[in-house]
Coordinates of C-alpha atoms and ligand atoms in Angstrom, one line a residue:
X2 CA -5.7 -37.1 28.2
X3 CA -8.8 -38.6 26.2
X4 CA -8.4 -40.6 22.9
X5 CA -9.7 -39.5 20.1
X6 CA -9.9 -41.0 16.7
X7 CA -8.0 -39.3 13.7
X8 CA -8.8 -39.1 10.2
X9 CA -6.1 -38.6 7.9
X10 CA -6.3 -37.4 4.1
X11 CA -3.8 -39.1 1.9
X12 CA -5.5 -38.9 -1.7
X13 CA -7.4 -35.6 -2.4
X14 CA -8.2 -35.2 -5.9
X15 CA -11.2 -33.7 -7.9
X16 CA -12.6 -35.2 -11.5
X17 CA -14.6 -33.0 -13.8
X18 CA -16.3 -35.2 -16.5
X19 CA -19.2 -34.0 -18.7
X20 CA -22.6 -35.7 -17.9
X21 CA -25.4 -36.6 -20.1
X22 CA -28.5 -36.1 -18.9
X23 CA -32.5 -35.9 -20.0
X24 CA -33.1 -32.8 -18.0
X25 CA -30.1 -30.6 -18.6
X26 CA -27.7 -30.8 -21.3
X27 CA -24.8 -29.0 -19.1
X28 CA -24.7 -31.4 -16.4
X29 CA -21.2 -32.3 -14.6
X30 CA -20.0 -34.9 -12.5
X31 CA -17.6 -34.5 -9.5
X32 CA -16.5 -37.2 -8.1
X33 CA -14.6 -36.9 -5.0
X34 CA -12.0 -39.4 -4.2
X35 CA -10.5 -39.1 -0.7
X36 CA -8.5 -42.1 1.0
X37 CA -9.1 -42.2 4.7
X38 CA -7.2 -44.3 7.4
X39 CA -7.9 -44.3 10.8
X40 CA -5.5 -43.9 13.7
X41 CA -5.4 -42.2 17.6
X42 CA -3.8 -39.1 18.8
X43 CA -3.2 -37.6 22.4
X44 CA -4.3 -34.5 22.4
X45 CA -6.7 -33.1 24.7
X46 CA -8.8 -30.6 23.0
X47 CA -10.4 -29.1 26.1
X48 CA -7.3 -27.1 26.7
X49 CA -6.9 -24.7 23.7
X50 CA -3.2 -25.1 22.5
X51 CA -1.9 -21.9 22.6
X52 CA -1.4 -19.0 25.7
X53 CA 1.9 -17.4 26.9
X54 CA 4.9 -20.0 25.8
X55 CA 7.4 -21.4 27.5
X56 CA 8.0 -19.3 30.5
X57 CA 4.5 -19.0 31.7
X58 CA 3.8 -22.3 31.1
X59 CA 0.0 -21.7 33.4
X60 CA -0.9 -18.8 31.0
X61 CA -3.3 -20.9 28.9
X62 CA -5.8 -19.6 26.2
X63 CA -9.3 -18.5 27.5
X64 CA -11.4 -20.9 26.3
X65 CA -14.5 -19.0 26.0
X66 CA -13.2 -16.3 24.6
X67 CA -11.3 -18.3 21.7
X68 CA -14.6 -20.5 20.8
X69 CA -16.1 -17.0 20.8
X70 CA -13.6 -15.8 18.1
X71 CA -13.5 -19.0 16.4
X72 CA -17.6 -19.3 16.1
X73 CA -17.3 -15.6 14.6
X74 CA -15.9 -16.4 11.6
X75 CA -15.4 -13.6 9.5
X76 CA -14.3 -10.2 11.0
X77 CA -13.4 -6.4 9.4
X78 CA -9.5 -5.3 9.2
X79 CA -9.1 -1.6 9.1
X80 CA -5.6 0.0 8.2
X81 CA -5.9 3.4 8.5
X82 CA -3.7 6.8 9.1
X83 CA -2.6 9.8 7.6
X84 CA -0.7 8.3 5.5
X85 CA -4.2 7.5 3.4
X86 CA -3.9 11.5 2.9
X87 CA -0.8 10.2 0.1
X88 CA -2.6 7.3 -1.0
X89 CA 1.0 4.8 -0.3
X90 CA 1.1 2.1 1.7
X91 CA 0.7 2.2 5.5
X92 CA 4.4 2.2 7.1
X93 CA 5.7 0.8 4.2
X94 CA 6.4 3.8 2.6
X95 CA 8.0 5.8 5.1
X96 CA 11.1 6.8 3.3
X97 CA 10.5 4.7 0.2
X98 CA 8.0 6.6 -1.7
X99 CA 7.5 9.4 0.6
X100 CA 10.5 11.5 2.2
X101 CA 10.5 10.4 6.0
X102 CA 10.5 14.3 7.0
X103 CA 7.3 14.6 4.9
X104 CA 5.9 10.8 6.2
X105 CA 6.1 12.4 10.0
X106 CA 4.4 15.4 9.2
X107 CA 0.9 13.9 7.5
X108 CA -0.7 13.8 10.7
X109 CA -0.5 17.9 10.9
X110 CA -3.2 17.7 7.9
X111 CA -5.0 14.4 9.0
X112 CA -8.6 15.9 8.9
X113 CA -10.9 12.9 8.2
X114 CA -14.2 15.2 8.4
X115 CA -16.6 12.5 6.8
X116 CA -15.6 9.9 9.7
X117 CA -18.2 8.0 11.2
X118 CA -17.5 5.1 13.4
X119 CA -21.5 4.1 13.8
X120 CA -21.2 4.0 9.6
X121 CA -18.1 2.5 9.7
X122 CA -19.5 -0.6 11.6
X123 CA -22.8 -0.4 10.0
X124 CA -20.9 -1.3 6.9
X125 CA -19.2 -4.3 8.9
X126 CA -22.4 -5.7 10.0
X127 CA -24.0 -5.5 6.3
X128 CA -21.1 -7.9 5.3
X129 CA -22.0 -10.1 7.9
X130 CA -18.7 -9.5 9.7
X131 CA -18.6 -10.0 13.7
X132 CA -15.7 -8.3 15.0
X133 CA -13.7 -5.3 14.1
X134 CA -9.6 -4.8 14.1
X135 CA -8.0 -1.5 13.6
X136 CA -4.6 -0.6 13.1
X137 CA -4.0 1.5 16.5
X138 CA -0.9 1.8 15.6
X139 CA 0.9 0.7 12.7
X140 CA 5.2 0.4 12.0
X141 CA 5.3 4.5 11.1
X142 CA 4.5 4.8 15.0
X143 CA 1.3 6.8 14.8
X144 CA -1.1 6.3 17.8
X145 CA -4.7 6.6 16.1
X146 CA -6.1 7.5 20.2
X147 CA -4.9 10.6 22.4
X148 CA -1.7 8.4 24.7
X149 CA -0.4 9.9 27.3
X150 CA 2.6 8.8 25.7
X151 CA 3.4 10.4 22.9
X152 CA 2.4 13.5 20.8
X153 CA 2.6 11.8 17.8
X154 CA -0.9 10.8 17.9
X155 CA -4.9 11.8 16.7
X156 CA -5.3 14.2 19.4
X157 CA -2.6 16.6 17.7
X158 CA -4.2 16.2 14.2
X159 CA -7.0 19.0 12.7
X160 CA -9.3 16.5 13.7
X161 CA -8.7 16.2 17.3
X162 CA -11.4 13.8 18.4
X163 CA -10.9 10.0 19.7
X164 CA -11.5 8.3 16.6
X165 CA -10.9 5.2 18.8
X166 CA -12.7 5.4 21.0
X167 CA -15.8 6.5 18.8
X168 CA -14.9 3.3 17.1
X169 CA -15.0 1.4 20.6
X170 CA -18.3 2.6 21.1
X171 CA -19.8 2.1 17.8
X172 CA -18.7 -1.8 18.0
X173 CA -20.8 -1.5 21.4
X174 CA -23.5 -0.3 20.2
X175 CA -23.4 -2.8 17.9
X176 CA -22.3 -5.5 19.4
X177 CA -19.5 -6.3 17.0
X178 CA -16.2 -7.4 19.2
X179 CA -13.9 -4.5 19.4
X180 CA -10.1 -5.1 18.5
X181 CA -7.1 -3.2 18.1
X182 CA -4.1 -3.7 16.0
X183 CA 0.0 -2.7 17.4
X184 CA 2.9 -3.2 15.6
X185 CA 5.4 -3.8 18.2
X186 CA 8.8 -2.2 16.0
X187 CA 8.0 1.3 15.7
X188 CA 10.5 3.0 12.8
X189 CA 9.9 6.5 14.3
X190 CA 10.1 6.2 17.4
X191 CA 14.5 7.6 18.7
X192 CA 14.4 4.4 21.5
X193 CA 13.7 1.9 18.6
X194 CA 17.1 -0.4 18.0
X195 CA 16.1 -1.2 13.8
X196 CA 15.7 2.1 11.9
X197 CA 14.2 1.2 8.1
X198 CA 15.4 3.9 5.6
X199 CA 16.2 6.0 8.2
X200 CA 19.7 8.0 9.0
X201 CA 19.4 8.5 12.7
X202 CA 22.2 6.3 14.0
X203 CA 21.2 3.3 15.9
X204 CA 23.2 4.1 18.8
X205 CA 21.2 7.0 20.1
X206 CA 18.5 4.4 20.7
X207 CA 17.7 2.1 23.8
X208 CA 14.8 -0.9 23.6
X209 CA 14.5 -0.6 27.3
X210 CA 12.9 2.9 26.5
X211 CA 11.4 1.9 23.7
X212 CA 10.0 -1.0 25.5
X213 CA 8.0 0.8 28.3
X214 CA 6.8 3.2 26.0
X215 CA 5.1 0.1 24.2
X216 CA 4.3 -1.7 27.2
X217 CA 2.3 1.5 28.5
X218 CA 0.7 2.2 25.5
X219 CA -0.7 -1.5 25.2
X220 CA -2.1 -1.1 28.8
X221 CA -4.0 2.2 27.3
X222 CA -5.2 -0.1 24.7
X223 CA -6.8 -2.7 26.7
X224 CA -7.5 -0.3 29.8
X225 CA -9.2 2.7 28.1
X226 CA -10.4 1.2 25.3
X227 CA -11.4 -2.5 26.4
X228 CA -9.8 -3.7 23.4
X229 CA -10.8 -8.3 22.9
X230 CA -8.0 -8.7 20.7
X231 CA -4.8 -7.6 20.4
X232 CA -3.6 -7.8 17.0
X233 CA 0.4 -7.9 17.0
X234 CA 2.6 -7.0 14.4
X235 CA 6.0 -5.8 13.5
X236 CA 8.0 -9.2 15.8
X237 CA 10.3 -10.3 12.9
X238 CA 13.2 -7.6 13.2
X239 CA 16.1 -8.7 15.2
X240 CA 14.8 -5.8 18.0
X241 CA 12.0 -8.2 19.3
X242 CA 13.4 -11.3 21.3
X243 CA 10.9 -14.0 21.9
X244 CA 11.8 -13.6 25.8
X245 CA 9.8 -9.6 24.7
X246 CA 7.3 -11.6 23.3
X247 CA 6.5 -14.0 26.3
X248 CA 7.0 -10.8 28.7
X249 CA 4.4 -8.8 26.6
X250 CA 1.6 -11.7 26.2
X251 CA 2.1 -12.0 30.5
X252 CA 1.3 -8.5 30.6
X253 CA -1.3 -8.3 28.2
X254 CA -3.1 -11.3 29.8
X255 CA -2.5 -10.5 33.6
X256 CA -4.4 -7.2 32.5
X257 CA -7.7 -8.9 31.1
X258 CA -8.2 -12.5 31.0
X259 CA -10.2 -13.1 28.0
X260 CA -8.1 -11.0 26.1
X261 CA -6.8 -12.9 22.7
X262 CA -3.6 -12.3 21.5
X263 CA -2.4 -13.7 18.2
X264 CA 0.9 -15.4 17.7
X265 CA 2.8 -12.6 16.2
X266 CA 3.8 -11.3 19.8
X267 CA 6.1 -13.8 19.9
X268 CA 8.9 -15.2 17.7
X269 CA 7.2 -18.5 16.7
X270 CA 5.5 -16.9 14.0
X271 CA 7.2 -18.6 10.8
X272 CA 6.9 -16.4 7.5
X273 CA 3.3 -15.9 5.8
X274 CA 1.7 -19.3 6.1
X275 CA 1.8 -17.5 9.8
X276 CA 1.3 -20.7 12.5
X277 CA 3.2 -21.0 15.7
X278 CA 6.8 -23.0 15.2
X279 CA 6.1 -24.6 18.6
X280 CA 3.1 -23.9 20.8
X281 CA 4.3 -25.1 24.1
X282 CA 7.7 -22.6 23.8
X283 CA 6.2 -19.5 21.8
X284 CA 3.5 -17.3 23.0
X285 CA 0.2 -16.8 21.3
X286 CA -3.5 -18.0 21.0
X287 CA -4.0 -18.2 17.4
X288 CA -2.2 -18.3 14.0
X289 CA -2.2 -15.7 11.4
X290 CA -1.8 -16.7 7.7
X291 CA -1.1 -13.3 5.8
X292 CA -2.4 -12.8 1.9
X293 CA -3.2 -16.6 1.9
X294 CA -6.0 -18.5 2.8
X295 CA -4.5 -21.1 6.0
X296 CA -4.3 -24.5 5.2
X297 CA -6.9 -26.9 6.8
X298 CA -6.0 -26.7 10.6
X299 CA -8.2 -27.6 13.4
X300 CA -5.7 -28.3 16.0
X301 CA -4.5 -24.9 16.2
X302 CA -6.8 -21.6 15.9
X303 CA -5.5 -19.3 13.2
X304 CA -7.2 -16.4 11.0
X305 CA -6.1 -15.8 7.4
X306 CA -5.9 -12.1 7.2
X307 CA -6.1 -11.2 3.5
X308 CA -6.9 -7.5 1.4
X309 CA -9.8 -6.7 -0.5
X310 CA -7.6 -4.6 -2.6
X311 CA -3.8 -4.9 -3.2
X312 CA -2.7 -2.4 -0.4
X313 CA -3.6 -2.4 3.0
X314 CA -3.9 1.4 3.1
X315 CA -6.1 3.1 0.9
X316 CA -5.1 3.5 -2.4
X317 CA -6.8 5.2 -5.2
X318 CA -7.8 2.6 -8.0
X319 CA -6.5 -0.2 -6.5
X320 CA -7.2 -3.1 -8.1
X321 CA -10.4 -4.8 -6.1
X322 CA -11.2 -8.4 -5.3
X323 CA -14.5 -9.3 -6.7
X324 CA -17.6 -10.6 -4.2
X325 CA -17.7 -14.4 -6.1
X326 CA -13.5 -13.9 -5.1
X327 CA -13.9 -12.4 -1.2
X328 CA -16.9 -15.2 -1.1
X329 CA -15.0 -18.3 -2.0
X330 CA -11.8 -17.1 -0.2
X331 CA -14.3 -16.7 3.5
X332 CA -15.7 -20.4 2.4
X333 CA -12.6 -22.2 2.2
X334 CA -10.9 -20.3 5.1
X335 CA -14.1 -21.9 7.1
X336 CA -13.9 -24.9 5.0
X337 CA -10.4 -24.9 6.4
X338 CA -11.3 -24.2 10.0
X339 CA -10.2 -20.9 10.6
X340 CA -11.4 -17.4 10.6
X341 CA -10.9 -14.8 8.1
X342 CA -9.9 -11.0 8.5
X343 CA -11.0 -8.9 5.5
X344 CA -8.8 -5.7 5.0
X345 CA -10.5 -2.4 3.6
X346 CA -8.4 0.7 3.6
X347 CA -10.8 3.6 4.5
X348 CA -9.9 6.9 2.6
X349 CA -8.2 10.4 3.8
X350 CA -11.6 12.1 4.2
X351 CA -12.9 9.3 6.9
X352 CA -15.6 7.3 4.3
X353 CA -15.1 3.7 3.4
X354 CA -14.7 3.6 -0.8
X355 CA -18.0 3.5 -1.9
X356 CA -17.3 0.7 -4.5
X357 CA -15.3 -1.9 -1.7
X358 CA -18.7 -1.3 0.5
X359 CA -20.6 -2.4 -2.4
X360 CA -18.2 -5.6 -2.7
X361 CA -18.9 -6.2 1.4
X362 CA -23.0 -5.6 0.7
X363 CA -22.7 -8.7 -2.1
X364 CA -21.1 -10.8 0.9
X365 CA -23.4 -9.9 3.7
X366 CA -26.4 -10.9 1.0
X367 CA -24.6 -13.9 0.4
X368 CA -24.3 -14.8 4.3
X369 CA -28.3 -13.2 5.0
X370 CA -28.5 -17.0 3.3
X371 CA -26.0 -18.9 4.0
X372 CA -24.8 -17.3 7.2
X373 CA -25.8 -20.6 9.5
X374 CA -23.2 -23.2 7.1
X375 CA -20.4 -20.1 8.5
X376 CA -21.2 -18.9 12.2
X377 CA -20.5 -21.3 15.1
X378 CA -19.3 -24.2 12.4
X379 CA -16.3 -26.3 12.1
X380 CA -14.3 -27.1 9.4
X381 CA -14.2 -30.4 7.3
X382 CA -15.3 -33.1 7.8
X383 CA -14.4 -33.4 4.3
X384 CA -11.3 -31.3 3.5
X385 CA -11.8 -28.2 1.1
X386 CA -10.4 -27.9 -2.5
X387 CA -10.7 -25.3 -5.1
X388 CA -14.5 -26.7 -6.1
X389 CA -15.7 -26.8 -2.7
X390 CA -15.3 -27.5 1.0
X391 CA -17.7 -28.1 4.0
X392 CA -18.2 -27.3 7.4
X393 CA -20.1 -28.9 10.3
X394 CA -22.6 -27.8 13.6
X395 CA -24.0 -30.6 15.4
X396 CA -25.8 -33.2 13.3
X397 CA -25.2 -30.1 10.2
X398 CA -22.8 -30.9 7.8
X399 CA -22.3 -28.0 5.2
X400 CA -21.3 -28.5 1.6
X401 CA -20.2 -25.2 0.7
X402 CA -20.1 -25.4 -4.0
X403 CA -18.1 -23.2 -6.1
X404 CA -18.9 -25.3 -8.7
X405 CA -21.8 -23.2 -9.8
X406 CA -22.1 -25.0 -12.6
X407 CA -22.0 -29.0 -11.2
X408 CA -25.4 -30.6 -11.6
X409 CA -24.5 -34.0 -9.7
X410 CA -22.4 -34.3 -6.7
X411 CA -20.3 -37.4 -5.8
X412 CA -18.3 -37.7 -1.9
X413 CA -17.7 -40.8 0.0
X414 CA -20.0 -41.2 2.7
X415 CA -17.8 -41.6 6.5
X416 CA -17.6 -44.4 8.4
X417 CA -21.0 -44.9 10.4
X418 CA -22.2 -41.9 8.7
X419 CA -26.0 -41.2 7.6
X420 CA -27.7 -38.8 5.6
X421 CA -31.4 -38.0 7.0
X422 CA -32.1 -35.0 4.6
X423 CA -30.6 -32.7 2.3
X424 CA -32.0 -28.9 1.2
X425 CA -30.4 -26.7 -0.5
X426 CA -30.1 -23.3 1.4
X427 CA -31.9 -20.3 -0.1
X428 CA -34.4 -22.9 -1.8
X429 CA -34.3 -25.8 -3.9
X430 CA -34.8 -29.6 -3.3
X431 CA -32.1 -32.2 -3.7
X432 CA -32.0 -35.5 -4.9
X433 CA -29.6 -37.9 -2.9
X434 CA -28.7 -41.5 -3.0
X435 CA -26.4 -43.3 -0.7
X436 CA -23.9 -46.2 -1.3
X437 CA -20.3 -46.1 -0.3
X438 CA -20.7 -42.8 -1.6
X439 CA -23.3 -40.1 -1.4
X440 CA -24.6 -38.8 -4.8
X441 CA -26.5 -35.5 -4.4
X442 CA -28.7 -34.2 -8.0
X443 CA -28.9 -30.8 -7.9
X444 CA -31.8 -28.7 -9.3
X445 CA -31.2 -26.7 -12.5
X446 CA -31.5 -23.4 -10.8
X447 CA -29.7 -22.6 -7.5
X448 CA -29.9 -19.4 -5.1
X449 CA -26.4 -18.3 -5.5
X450 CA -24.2 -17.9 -8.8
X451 CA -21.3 -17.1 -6.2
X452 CA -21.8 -20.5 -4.7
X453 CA -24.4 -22.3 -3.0
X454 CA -24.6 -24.8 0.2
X455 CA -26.4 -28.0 1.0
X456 CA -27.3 -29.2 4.0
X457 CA -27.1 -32.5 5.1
X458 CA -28.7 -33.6 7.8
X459 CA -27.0 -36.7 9.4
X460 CA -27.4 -38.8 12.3
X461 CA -24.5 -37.1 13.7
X462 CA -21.9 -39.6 13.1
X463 CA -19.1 -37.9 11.1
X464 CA -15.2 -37.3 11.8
X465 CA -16.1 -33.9 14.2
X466 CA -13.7 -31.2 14.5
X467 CA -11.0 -33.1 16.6
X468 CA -11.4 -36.4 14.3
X469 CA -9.3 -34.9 11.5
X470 CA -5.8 -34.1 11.7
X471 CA -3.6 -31.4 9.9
X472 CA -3.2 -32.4 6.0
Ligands
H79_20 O1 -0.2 -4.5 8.4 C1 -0.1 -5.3 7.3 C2 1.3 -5.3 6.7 O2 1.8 -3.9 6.6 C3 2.1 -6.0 7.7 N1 1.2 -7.1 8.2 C4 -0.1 -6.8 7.6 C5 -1.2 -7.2 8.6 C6 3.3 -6.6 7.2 N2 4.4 -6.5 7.8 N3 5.3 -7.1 7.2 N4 4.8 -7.7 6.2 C7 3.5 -7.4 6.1 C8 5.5 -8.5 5.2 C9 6.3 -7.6 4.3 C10 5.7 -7.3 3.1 C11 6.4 -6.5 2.2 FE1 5.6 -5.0 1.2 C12 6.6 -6.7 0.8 C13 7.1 -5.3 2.5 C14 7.6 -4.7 1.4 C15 7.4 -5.6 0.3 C16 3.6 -5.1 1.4 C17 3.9 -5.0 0.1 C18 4.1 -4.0 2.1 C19 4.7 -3.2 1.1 C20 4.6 -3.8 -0.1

């Protein structure tokens, strides 16, 4: 066990003050106050925290493949089914606001003609995103691939084809990191124990069935389809037993090593802020915040997984996120030091809502900029806010401004920390004077009304990635 030096927030507050000044007459001050106090902890960040829980205690994290995902930064969510054919939520709405008879039998008109996985990840790549995860199969227990374990799946639709693995390939072809998401309960499948608005008595079910069937189908997933990440979902109902989860994660990871599996396999995921309860006893390599941007973490991995619309199936008129919104939501997830997972909900007819790949066009113009404060960075080493947040790379430190409108910038300078050079990315020179605390003067006009970033060049000496701890 090395030591390294922590550095712990306890006073994080923002002032906004109108500034006078000769060259702009809208000129605001921030001034940044943060508290820091030093102290040690033991942890050994060469060994990534999570991997397969208490009873496979060996079963460790692939490191490669987790600073892979974690240098990624921002990836594509997909949920998608026939159910997009009734414009409801995805599962959800299986005998809520669509009869369960008439939930089960979408699939028999699923006929997305206008489907084009090479399109579908051209759009992906526009928005700057580097990996891909689609719902394989969600809670209604639709498998979106031909399995050799069920009917219930694409190849008995109109359409017939492997959307898939035409999706696999595409990512290929692309080089965008293919992942798959499984919901482990499944409320139409008989062997299930928890039925959800359904009559079928309980009884006439057995998990042991149910269990291989899953199992089998999750070997199909990483076997045929070389799926990177498996995305589960669906642990929370009494069904699932966190000895399921440890048993799954073994079997997932004995297949393929560098396979990454996030925590909700297991049973330590606790409610939507989504991290592990325990990472030595529950299985899992990363945390999954849901709806909610993570708060700043860099002992743990996690990805905030969050909807450009309301719903994570399509739904017509749905009220959309704006691109200043998704923008500032992927810089303080980064800011935060985790990844984020951006949900569209493609349509019945196979196309991607013209207007939500508009939105994703805005934030892959954004990151054509500012793409390098993003990939392969750290969060911190100031902890983010509602204004701003930054983000570090070797002697790089990244002060990502929401601000817009801030004309002079003012954040304690670290402990041993110098400033060599500052730009502003996209163009624009900045002014910067050092004391106890660093005072950056910004140009009147900036590249980016969304928000902009500065770089700071520094002599390398700044609490890194394992220097903070958890606020
Ligand atoms: O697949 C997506 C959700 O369907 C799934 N996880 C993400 C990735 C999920 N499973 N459980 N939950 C989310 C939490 C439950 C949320 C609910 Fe609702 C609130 C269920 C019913 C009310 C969301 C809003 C789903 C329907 C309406």
């Amino acid at each position: 066990m090395k030591k390294i030096f922590s550095l712990f927030s306890t006073f994080n507050h923002i002032f906004i003050a109108p500034y006078a000044s000769l060259s702009s007459p809208l000129v605001v001050v921030i001034i940044l106050m943060l508290t820091m106090s030093c102290n040690t902890s033991e942890t050994d960040t060469a060994v990534p925290p999570g991997g397969g829980g208490e009873a496979n205690p060996e079963l460790k994290t692939n490191v490669k493949a987790l600073q892979n995902f974690q240098d990624m930064r921002f990836g594509m969510f997909v949920h998608w089914g026939p159910v997009s054919l009734k414009g409801t939520e995805i599962g959800w709405s299986r005998g809520r606001e669509i009869p369960i008879s008439e939930y089960d039998s979408l699939y028999l008109k699923f006929n997305p003609t206008k489907f084009d996985a090479e399109e579908w990840i051209r759009i992906a790549k526009d928005a700057g995103m580097k990996y891909f995860v689609i719902t394989s199969k969600h809670h209604d227990g639709f498998s979106l691939w031909p399995s050799k374990y069920t009917d219930y799946d694409i190849e008995n639709t109109p359409i017939k084809r492997d959307l898939l693995k035409e999706m696999q390939q595409a990512c290929e072809n692309q080089d965008i990191l293919f992942g798959t998401y499984y919901s482990v309960l499944d409320w139409k499948h008989p062997d299930y124990t928890t039925r959800y608005n359904d009559p079928r008595p309980v009884e006439e079910s057995n998990m042991a069935v149910y269990k291989e069937y899953l199992f089998n189908q999750v070997e199909e997933l990483i076997t045929d389809y070389n799926t990177n990440i498996i995305w589960f979902d669906g642990q929370w109902e009494a069904s699932w037993t966190h000895e399921m989860g440890m048993e799954l994660y073994k079997h997932c990871r004995d297949l393929k090593d560098e396979l990454l599996i996030n925590n909700r396999v297991d049973k330590g995921f606790k409610g939507m802020a989504g991290m592990t309860d325990s990472i030595a006893k529950y299985a899992g390599d990363y945390g999954t915040p849901e709806q909610r941007i993570g708060s700043f973490n860099n002992q743990f991995p996690w990805e905030s997984c969050i909807t450009i619309c309301k719903q994570w199936a399509w739904k017509p008129d749905d009220v959309m996120k704006s691109p200043k919104e998704c923008i500032h939501t992927l810089i303080k997830t980064v800011g935060g030091d985790g990844n984020l997972l951006l949900n569209v909900g493609p349509m019945p007819d196979g196309r991607i809502e013209p207007r939500q790949v508009e939105v994703l066009k805005e934030i892959g113009d954004w990151l054509d900029v500012n793409g390098e404060a993003i990939y392969g960075t750290r969060g911190g080493p100031w902890l983010p806010t509602d204004a701003w947040a930054s983000t570090n790379k070797g002697k790089k430190v990244y002060l990502h401004v929401m601000a817009t409108e801030t004309r002079l910038l003012q954040l304690p300078l670290l402990e041993g920390m110098k400033i060599k050079k500052a730009k502003i990315l996209g163009g624009g020179d900045v002014k910067v004077e050092v004391d106890r605390n660093i005072m950056l003067s910004l140009p009147e006009e900036l590249p980016s009304d969304y928000a902009y970033v500065i770089e700071l060049t520094t002599n390398g000496v700044f609490p890194s990635l394992e220097n903070i701890i958890v606020n």
